[in-house]
Amino acid sequence: MSEQSVAEYRIEDLAHHSGATVRTIRAYQDRGLLPKPERRGRANVYGSTHLARLRQIADLLDRGYTLASIKELLEAWDAGRGLGGVLGLVAEVQGPWTDEEAARITRAELDRKFGGKPDDAAVTEAVDLGVLERVPGHDDEFLVPSPQELTVAAELYAAGVPLLAISGHLRELRGQVEHIASRFLEFMAEHVFARYLGHRPPTDADAAEAASLVRRLRPLAQQTVDAELARAMRTFATRHLQEHLGVQGPPPVDSESRSVTLPPETIRAVHRLVGLENAAAFIAAATEREVQARTLDALTSNNCDSRQFDQRP
């Protein structure tokens, strides 16, 4: 007899069709997650609603919900509030946060990427970090969740960075990025999503609106980090280069504003030259130009002195 024609189940049949154990079904009943079965004589009889409910519970458990939160959602469902919006929100959050697609790589290809010499310890470390994932039944093949990340590691290795240093750097970087992600989510939850998810469980409409917002705002985190990383890299790379080349940077900016008195005839000359409204900007630009000129003169003078010293007998 097919499942479609069976309208009633004993608990053992329900367990078979749902994939749950008899013990689990009874535990769900005790928690109030399942409706009570119909009592017929000495037997409990379950119906299609019980089977559908068990499949809903299994799906929500797979999505990471606890039994307590599942009970709240099912109570809302029973009260006439839909679950479609909530499940859509869960799917949106748990979906990919990047357009990058996973790829596969063989062990031979992996070895060639990293110098051609097999390194089992490095492979184990990469699997532990999630850079590689083993493919069941294929010992010589791996899934690569982020091909870009693997390519970066290969380029660093080719540039002379040891594999141990690369994996250690990734662990450190991952902790810092996870902190950034946590803070960004806290910020978004406080200022954007609180009005949709402030009540538990959210209404179907609010959950659907929150899912739409996740879809729209998802790229913002990466765009913000990309912009700030570019700014920080330029700042620190320039500073690092100056330190190694012995080049002195521009003089530090005094945080305190100070008034400087200029002779009246100088002020009048500036007014005639650029106009009253542009006088302040002209004086500031002229001052900055003079400072830069003196800095260049000082660098040139230091270089000449050094060359004269080197040429002494």
C-alpha positions as a Markdown table, in Angstrom:
| # | Residue | x | y | z |
|---|---|---|---|---|
| 1 | Met | 0.0 | 0.0 | 0.0 |
| 2 | Ser | 1.4 | 3.4 | -1.0 |
| 3 | Glu | 2.1 | 6.2 | 1.4 |
| 4 | Gln | -0.5 | 8.4 | -0.4 |
| 5 | Ser | -3.3 | 5.9 | 0.3 |
| 6 | Val | -2.4 | 5.4 | 4.0 |
| 7 | Ala | -4.4 | 7.9 | 6.1 |
| 8 | Glu | -3.6 | 6.4 | 9.5 |
| 9 | Tyr | -0.4 | 5.2 | 11.1 |
| 10 | Arg | 0.6 | 3.3 | 14.2 |
| 11 | Ile | 3.5 | 4.9 | 15.9 |
| 12 | Glu | 5.9 | 2.4 | 14.3 |
| 13 | Asp | 4.6 | 3.2 | 10.9 |
| 14 | Leu | 4.8 | 6.9 | 11.5 |
| 15 | Ala | 8.4 | 6.4 | 12.6 |
| 16 | His | 9.2 | 4.5 | 9.4 |
| 17 | His | 7.7 | 7.1 | 7.1 |
| 18 | Ser | 9.1 | 10.2 | 8.9 |
| 19 | Gly | 12.6 | 8.9 | 9.7 |
| 20 | Ala | 12.2 | 9.7 | 13.4 |
| 21 | Thr | 12.4 | 7.0 | 16.1 |
| 22 | Val | 9.5 | 5.9 | 18.2 |
| 23 | Arg | 11.3 | 7.4 | 21.2 |
| 24 | Thr | 11.7 | 10.7 | 19.5 |
| 25 | Ile | 8.0 | 10.9 | 18.5 |
| 26 | Arg | 7.0 | 10.3 | 22.1 |
| 27 | Ala | 9.4 | 12.9 | 23.3 |
| 28 | Tyr | 7.9 | 15.4 | 20.8 |
| 29 | Gln | 4.5 | 14.6 | 22.1 |
| 30 | Asp | 5.6 | 15.2 | 25.7 |
| 31 | Arg | 7.0 | 18.6 | 24.6 |
| 32 | Gly | 3.8 | 19.6 | 22.9 |
| 33 | Leu | 5.4 | 19.6 | 19.5 |
| 34 | Leu | 3.0 | 17.0 | 18.1 |
| 35 | Pro | -0.8 | 17.0 | 18.3 |
| 36 | Lys | -2.2 | 14.2 | 20.4 |
| 37 | Pro | -3.0 | 11.0 | 18.5 |
| 38 | Glu | -6.5 | 9.7 | 18.3 |
| 39 | Arg | -7.2 | 6.9 | 20.8 |
| 40 | Arg | -8.9 | 3.8 | 19.4 |
| 41 | Gly | -9.3 | 1.2 | 22.0 |
| 42 | Arg | -5.8 | 0.4 | 23.3 |
| 43 | Ala | -4.0 | 1.9 | 20.3 |
| 44 | Asn | -3.0 | 5.4 | 19.3 |
| 45 | Val | -3.7 | 6.3 | 15.7 |
| 46 | Tyr | -1.7 | 9.0 | 13.9 |
| 47 | Gly | -2.6 | 10.8 | 10.7 |
| 48 | Ser | -1.1 | 12.7 | 7.8 |
| 49 | Thr | -1.0 | 15.9 | 10.0 |
| 50 | His | 1.4 | 14.1 | 12.3 |
| 51 | Leu | 3.7 | 13.0 | 9.5 |
| 52 | Ala | 3.7 | 16.6 | 8.0 |
| 53 | Arg | 4.5 | 18.0 | 11.4 |
| 54 | Leu | 7.4 | 15.6 | 12.0 |
| 55 | Arg | 8.9 | 16.6 | 8.6 |
| 56 | Gln | 8.5 | 20.3 | 9.5 |
| 57 | Ile | 10.4 | 19.7 | 12.7 |
| 58 | Ala | 13.2 | 17.8 | 11.0 |
| 59 | Asp | 13.5 | 20.6 | 8.4 |
| 60 | Leu | 13.7 | 23.3 | 11.1 |
| 61 | Leu | 16.3 | 21.2 | 13.1 |
| 62 | Asp | 18.4 | 21.0 | 10.0 |
| 63 | Arg | 18.2 | 24.8 | 9.7 |
| 64 | Gly | 19.7 | 25.2 | 13.2 |
| 65 | Tyr | 16.6 | 25.8 | 15.3 |
| 66 | Thr | 16.3 | 24.5 | 18.8 |
| 67 | Leu | 13.3 | 22.5 | 19.9 |
| 68 | Ala | 12.1 | 25.5 | 22.1 |
| 69 | Ser | 12.2 | 27.9 | 19.1 |
| 70 | Ile | 10.5 | 25.3 | 16.9 |
| 71 | Lys | 7.7 | 25.0 | 19.4 |
| 72 | Glu | 7.1 | 28.8 | 19.3 |
| 73 | Leu | 7.1 | 28.7 | 15.5 |
| 74 | Leu | 4.6 | 25.8 | 15.3 |
| 75 | Glu | 2.4 | 27.4 | 17.9 |
| 76 | Ala | 2.3 | 30.5 | 15.7 |
| 77 | Trp | 1.5 | 28.3 | 12.7 |
| 78 | Asp | -1.3 | 26.6 | 14.6 |
| 79 | Ala | -2.7 | 30.1 | 15.5 |
| 80 | Gly | -3.0 | 31.0 | 11.8 |
| 81 | Arg | 0.3 | 32.7 | 11.2 |
| 82 | Gly | 2.3 | 31.4 | 8.3 |
| 83 | Leu | 5.9 | 30.0 | 8.4 |
| 84 | Gly | 6.7 | 30.9 | 4.8 |
| 85 | Gly | 8.3 | 34.3 | 5.7 |
| 86 | Val | 10.3 | 32.8 | 8.6 |
| 87 | Leu | 11.7 | 29.9 | 6.5 |
| 88 | Gly | 12.4 | 32.4 | 3.7 |
| 89 | Leu | 14.4 | 34.5 | 6.1 |
| 90 | Val | 16.3 | 31.5 | 7.3 |
| 91 | Ala | 17.1 | 30.4 | 3.8 |
| 92 | Glu | 18.3 | 34.0 | 2.9 |
| 93 | Val | 20.6 | 34.2 | 5.9 |
| 94 | Gln | 22.0 | 30.6 | 5.5 |
| 95 | Gly | 22.5 | 31.0 | 1.7 |
| 96 | Pro | 25.8 | 32.0 | 0.1 |
| 97 | Trp | 27.2 | 35.5 | 1.1 |
| 98 | Thr | 29.4 | 35.6 | -2.0 |
| 99 | Asp | 29.1 | 35.0 | -5.7 |
| 100 | Glu | 32.1 | 32.8 | -5.7 |
| 101 | Glu | 31.4 | 29.1 | -6.6 |
| 102 | Ala | 33.1 | 26.2 | -5.0 |
| 103 | Ala | 35.4 | 24.0 | -7.1 |
| 104 | Arg | 37.1 | 20.6 | -7.0 |
| 105 | Ile | 40.8 | 19.9 | -7.1 |
| 106 | Thr | 42.7 | 16.6 | -7.2 |
| 107 | Arg | 45.6 | 15.8 | -4.9 |
| 108 | Ala | 48.0 | 15.9 | -7.9 |
| 109 | Glu | 46.8 | 19.4 | -8.9 |
| 110 | Leu | 47.0 | 20.6 | -5.4 |
| 111 | Asp | 50.6 | 19.3 | -5.1 |
| 112 | Arg | 51.6 | 21.1 | -8.3 |
| 113 | Lys | 50.1 | 24.4 | -7.0 |
| 114 | Phe | 52.4 | 24.2 | -4.0 |
| 115 | Gly | 55.8 | 23.4 | -5.5 |
| 116 | Gly | 55.1 | 19.8 | -6.6 |
| 117 | Lys | 56.2 | 18.2 | -3.4 |
| 118 | Pro | 53.4 | 16.3 | -1.4 |
| 119 | Asp | 52.9 | 17.7 | 2.1 |
| 120 | Asp | 50.4 | 15.6 | 4.1 |
| 121 | Ala | 50.6 | 17.9 | 7.2 |
| 122 | Ala | 49.8 | 21.0 | 5.1 |
| 123 | Val | 46.8 | 19.2 | 3.6 |
| 124 | Thr | 45.5 | 18.2 | 7.0 |
| 125 | Glu | 45.9 | 21.8 | 8.2 |
| 126 | Ala | 44.0 | 23.1 | 5.2 |
| 127 | Val | 41.2 | 20.7 | 5.8 |
| 128 | Asp | 41.1 | 21.7 | 9.5 |
| 129 | Leu | 40.8 | 25.4 | 8.4 |
| 130 | Gly | 38.1 | 24.6 | 5.9 |
| 131 | Val | 40.2 | 25.7 | 3.0 |
| 132 | Leu | 39.8 | 22.2 | 1.6 |
| 133 | Glu | 37.0 | 19.7 | 2.3 |
| 134 | Arg | 37.4 | 16.0 | 1.7 |
| 135 | Val | 35.0 | 14.3 | -0.8 |
| 136 | Pro | 33.5 | 11.1 | 0.6 |
| 137 | Gly | 34.6 | 8.1 | -1.4 |
| 138 | His | 37.4 | 10.1 | -3.2 |
| 139 | Asp | 40.6 | 10.1 | -1.3 |
| 140 | Asp | 42.5 | 11.9 | -4.0 |
| 141 | Glu | 40.0 | 14.8 | -4.5 |
| 142 | Phe | 39.0 | 17.8 | -2.5 |
| 143 | Leu | 36.2 | 20.4 | -2.5 |
| 144 | Val | 37.5 | 24.0 | -2.5 |
| 145 | Pro | 34.8 | 26.3 | -0.9 |
| 146 | Ser | 36.8 | 29.4 | -1.9 |
| 147 | Pro | 39.0 | 29.0 | -4.9 |
| 148 | Gln | 40.2 | 32.6 | -4.4 |
| 149 | Glu | 41.5 | 31.8 | -1.0 |
| 150 | Leu | 43.4 | 28.8 | -2.2 |
| 151 | Thr | 44.9 | 30.9 | -5.1 |
| 152 | Val | 46.0 | 33.5 | -2.6 |
| 153 | Ala | 47.8 | 30.8 | -0.5 |
| 154 | Ala | 49.5 | 29.4 | -3.6 |
| 155 | Glu | 50.7 | 32.9 | -4.6 |
| 156 | Leu | 52.1 | 33.6 | -1.1 |
| 157 | Tyr | 53.8 | 30.2 | -1.2 |
| 158 | Ala | 55.3 | 31.0 | -4.6 |
| 159 | Ala | 56.5 | 34.3 | -3.2 |
| 160 | Gly | 58.5 | 32.5 | -0.5 |
| 161 | Val | 56.1 | 32.4 | 2.4 |
| 162 | Pro | 56.2 | 29.0 | 4.2 |
| 163 | Leu | 52.9 | 27.0 | 4.4 |
| 164 | Leu | 53.0 | 27.0 | 8.2 |
| 165 | Ala | 53.2 | 30.8 | 8.2 |
| 166 | Ile | 50.3 | 31.0 | 5.7 |
| 167 | Ser | 48.0 | 28.8 | 7.8 |
| 168 | Gly | 49.0 | 30.7 | 11.0 |
| 169 | His | 48.2 | 34.0 | 9.3 |
| 170 | Leu | 44.9 | 32.7 | 8.1 |
| 171 | Arg | 43.9 | 31.6 | 11.7 |
| 172 | Glu | 44.8 | 35.1 | 13.0 |
| 173 | Leu | 43.0 | 36.9 | 10.2 |
| 174 | Arg | 39.9 | 34.7 | 10.6 |
| 175 | Gly | 39.5 | 35.6 | 14.2 |
| 176 | Gln | 39.7 | 39.3 | 13.4 |
| 177 | Val | 37.3 | 39.1 | 10.5 |
| 178 | Glu | 34.8 | 37.1 | 12.6 |
| 179 | His | 35.0 | 40.0 | 15.2 |
| 180 | Ile | 34.2 | 42.5 | 12.4 |
| 181 | Ala | 31.3 | 40.3 | 11.1 |
| 182 | Ser | 29.9 | 40.1 | 14.7 |
| 183 | Arg | 30.0 | 43.8 | 15.2 |
| 184 | Phe | 28.5 | 44.5 | 11.8 |
| 185 | Leu | 25.6 | 42.2 | 12.5 |
| 186 | Glu | 25.0 | 43.7 | 16.0 |
| 187 | Phe | 24.9 | 47.1 | 14.3 |
| 188 | Met | 22.5 | 46.0 | 11.7 |
| 189 | Ala | 20.3 | 44.2 | 14.2 |
| 190 | Glu | 20.1 | 47.2 | 16.4 |
| 191 | His | 19.4 | 49.8 | 13.7 |
| 192 | Val | 17.6 | 47.9 | 10.9 |
| 193 | Phe | 16.2 | 44.5 | 11.9 |
| 194 | Ala | 15.0 | 45.2 | 15.4 |
| 195 | Arg | 11.6 | 46.6 | 14.1 |
| 196 | Tyr | 11.0 | 43.3 | 12.2 |
| 197 | Leu | 12.4 | 40.7 | 14.6 |
| 198 | Gly | 11.7 | 42.4 | 17.9 |
| 199 | His | 8.9 | 39.9 | 18.7 |
| 200 | Arg | 9.1 | 36.1 | 18.7 |
| 201 | Pro | 8.2 | 34.6 | 16.5 |
| 202 | Pro | 7.9 | 37.4 | 13.9 |
| 203 | Thr | 4.9 | 37.7 | 11.7 |
| 204 | Asp | 5.1 | 36.1 | 8.3 |
| 205 | Ala | 5.1 | 39.6 | 6.6 |
| 206 | Asp | 7.8 | 41.0 | 8.9 |
| 207 | Ala | 10.0 | 37.9 | 8.3 |
| 208 | Ala | 9.5 | 38.3 | 4.6 |
| 209 | Glu | 10.5 | 42.0 | 4.7 |
| 210 | Ala | 13.6 | 41.2 | 6.8 |
| 211 | Ala | 14.6 | 38.5 | 4.2 |
| 212 | Ser | 14.3 | 41.2 | 1.5 |
| 213 | Leu | 16.5 | 43.5 | 3.5 |
| 214 | Val | 19.1 | 40.8 | 4.0 |
| 215 | Arg | 19.2 | 40.3 | 0.2 |
| 216 | Arg | 19.6 | 44.1 | -0.4 |
| 217 | Leu | 22.1 | 44.8 | 2.4 |
| 218 | Arg | 24.2 | 41.7 | 2.2 |
| 219 | Pro | 26.9 | 43.3 | -0.1 |
| 220 | Leu | 27.4 | 46.2 | 2.3 |
| 221 | Ala | 29.6 | 44.3 | 4.7 |
| 222 | Gln | 32.1 | 43.2 | 2.1 |
| 223 | Gln | 32.0 | 46.7 | 0.4 |
| 224 | Thr | 32.7 | 48.4 | 3.7 |
| 225 | Val | 35.6 | 46.1 | 4.6 |
| 226 | Asp | 37.1 | 46.3 | 1.1 |
| 227 | Ala | 37.1 | 50.1 | 1.2 |
| 228 | Glu | 38.5 | 50.3 | 4.7 |
| 229 | Leu | 41.2 | 47.6 | 4.0 |
| 230 | Ala | 42.3 | 49.6 | 0.9 |
| 231 | Arg | 42.6 | 52.8 | 2.9 |
| 232 | Ala | 44.5 | 51.1 | 5.7 |
| 233 | Met | 46.8 | 49.2 | 3.3 |
| 234 | Arg | 47.8 | 52.4 | 1.5 |
| 235 | Thr | 48.5 | 54.2 | 4.8 |
| 236 | Phe | 50.5 | 51.4 | 6.4 |
| 237 | Ala | 52.3 | 50.3 | 3.2 |
| 238 | Thr | 53.4 | 53.9 | 2.6 |
| 239 | Arg | 54.6 | 54.3 | 6.1 |
| 240 | His | 56.4 | 50.9 | 6.0 |
| 241 | Leu | 58.2 | 51.9 | 2.8 |
| 242 | Gln | 59.3 | 55.2 | 4.2 |
| 243 | Glu | 60.7 | 53.6 | 7.2 |
| 244 | His | 62.7 | 51.1 | 5.1 |
| 245 | Leu | 64.0 | 53.7 | 2.6 |
| 246 | Gly | 64.9 | 56.1 | 5.3 |
| 247 | Val | 62.5 | 58.8 | 3.9 |
| 248 | Gln | 61.1 | 61.2 | 6.3 |
| 249 | Gly | 57.4 | 61.8 | 6.0 |
| 250 | Pro | 55.8 | 65.3 | 6.1 |
| 251 | Pro | 56.0 | 67.1 | 9.4 |
| 252 | Pro | 53.3 | 66.1 | 11.9 |
| 253 | Val | 50.2 | 68.2 | 11.8 |
| 254 | Asp | 49.6 | 70.2 | 14.9 |
| 255 | Ser | 46.2 | 69.4 | 16.2 |
| 256 | Glu | 45.9 | 72.8 | 17.8 |
| 257 | Ser | 44.9 | 75.8 | 15.7 |
| 258 | Arg | 47.1 | 78.9 | 16.2 |
| 259 | Ser | 46.6 | 82.4 | 15.1 |
| 260 | Val | 49.5 | 84.1 | 13.2 |
| 261 | Thr | 49.6 | 87.8 | 12.7 |
| 262 | Leu | 50.5 | 88.9 | 9.2 |
| 263 | Pro | 51.6 | 92.4 | 8.2 |
| 264 | Pro | 48.7 | 94.6 | 7.0 |
| 265 | Glu | 50.4 | 95.3 | 3.7 |
| 266 | Thr | 50.7 | 91.5 | 3.1 |
| 267 | Ile | 47.0 | 91.0 | 3.7 |
| 268 | Arg | 46.1 | 93.8 | 1.3 |
| 269 | Ala | 48.4 | 92.4 | -1.4 |
| 270 | Val | 46.7 | 89.0 | -1.0 |
| 271 | His | 43.2 | 90.6 | -1.2 |
| 272 | Arg | 44.2 | 92.4 | -4.4 |
| 273 | Leu | 45.6 | 89.2 | -5.9 |
| 274 | Val | 42.9 | 86.6 | -5.2 |
| 275 | Gly | 40.0 | 88.5 | -3.6 |
| 276 | Leu | 38.7 | 88.7 | 0.0 |
| 277 | Glu | 36.8 | 85.4 | -0.1 |
| 278 | Asn | 39.9 | 83.4 | -1.3 |
| 279 | Ala | 42.5 | 85.0 | 1.0 |
| 280 | Ala | 42.5 | 82.3 | 3.7 |
| 281 | Ala | 42.8 | 79.4 | 1.2 |
| 282 | Phe | 45.6 | 81.2 | -0.7 |
| 283 | Ile | 47.6 | 81.8 | 2.5 |
| 284 | Ala | 47.2 | 78.2 | 3.6 |
| 285 | Ala | 48.2 | 76.9 | 0.2 |
| 286 | Ala | 51.2 | 79.2 | 0.0 |
| 287 | Thr | 52.3 | 78.1 | 3.5 |
| 288 | Glu | 52.0 | 74.4 | 2.6 |
| 289 | Arg | 54.0 | 74.9 | -0.6 |
| 290 | Glu | 56.8 | 76.6 | 1.3 |
| 291 | Val | 56.9 | 73.8 | 3.8 |
| 292 | Gln | 57.1 | 71.2 | 1.0 |
| 293 | Ala | 59.8 | 73.2 | -0.8 |
| 294 | Arg | 61.9 | 73.4 | 2.4 |
| 295 | Thr | 61.4 | 69.6 | 3.0 |
| 296 | Leu | 62.7 | 68.9 | -0.5 |
| 297 | Asp | 65.7 | 71.2 | 0.0 |
| 298 | Ala | 66.5 | 69.4 | 3.3 |
| 299 | Leu | 66.4 | 66.0 | 1.6 |
| 300 | Thr | 68.6 | 67.2 | -1.3 |
| 301 | Ser | 71.0 | 68.8 | 1.1 |
| 302 | Asn | 71.3 | 65.6 | 3.2 |
| 303 | Asn | 71.9 | 63.6 | 0.0 |
| 304 | Cys | 74.6 | 65.9 | -1.2 |
| 305 | Asp | 76.3 | 65.9 | 2.3 |
| 306 | Ser | 76.2 | 62.1 | 2.3 |
| 307 | Arg | 77.8 | 61.9 | -1.2 |
| 308 | Gln | 80.5 | 64.3 | -0.3 |
| 309 | Phe | 81.3 | 62.3 | 2.8 |
| 310 | Asp | 81.5 | 59.1 | 0.8 |
| 311 | Gln | 84.0 | 60.7 | -1.6 |
| 312 | Arg | 86.4 | 61.8 | 1.1 |
| 313 | Pro | 89.8 | 60.0 | 1.0 |
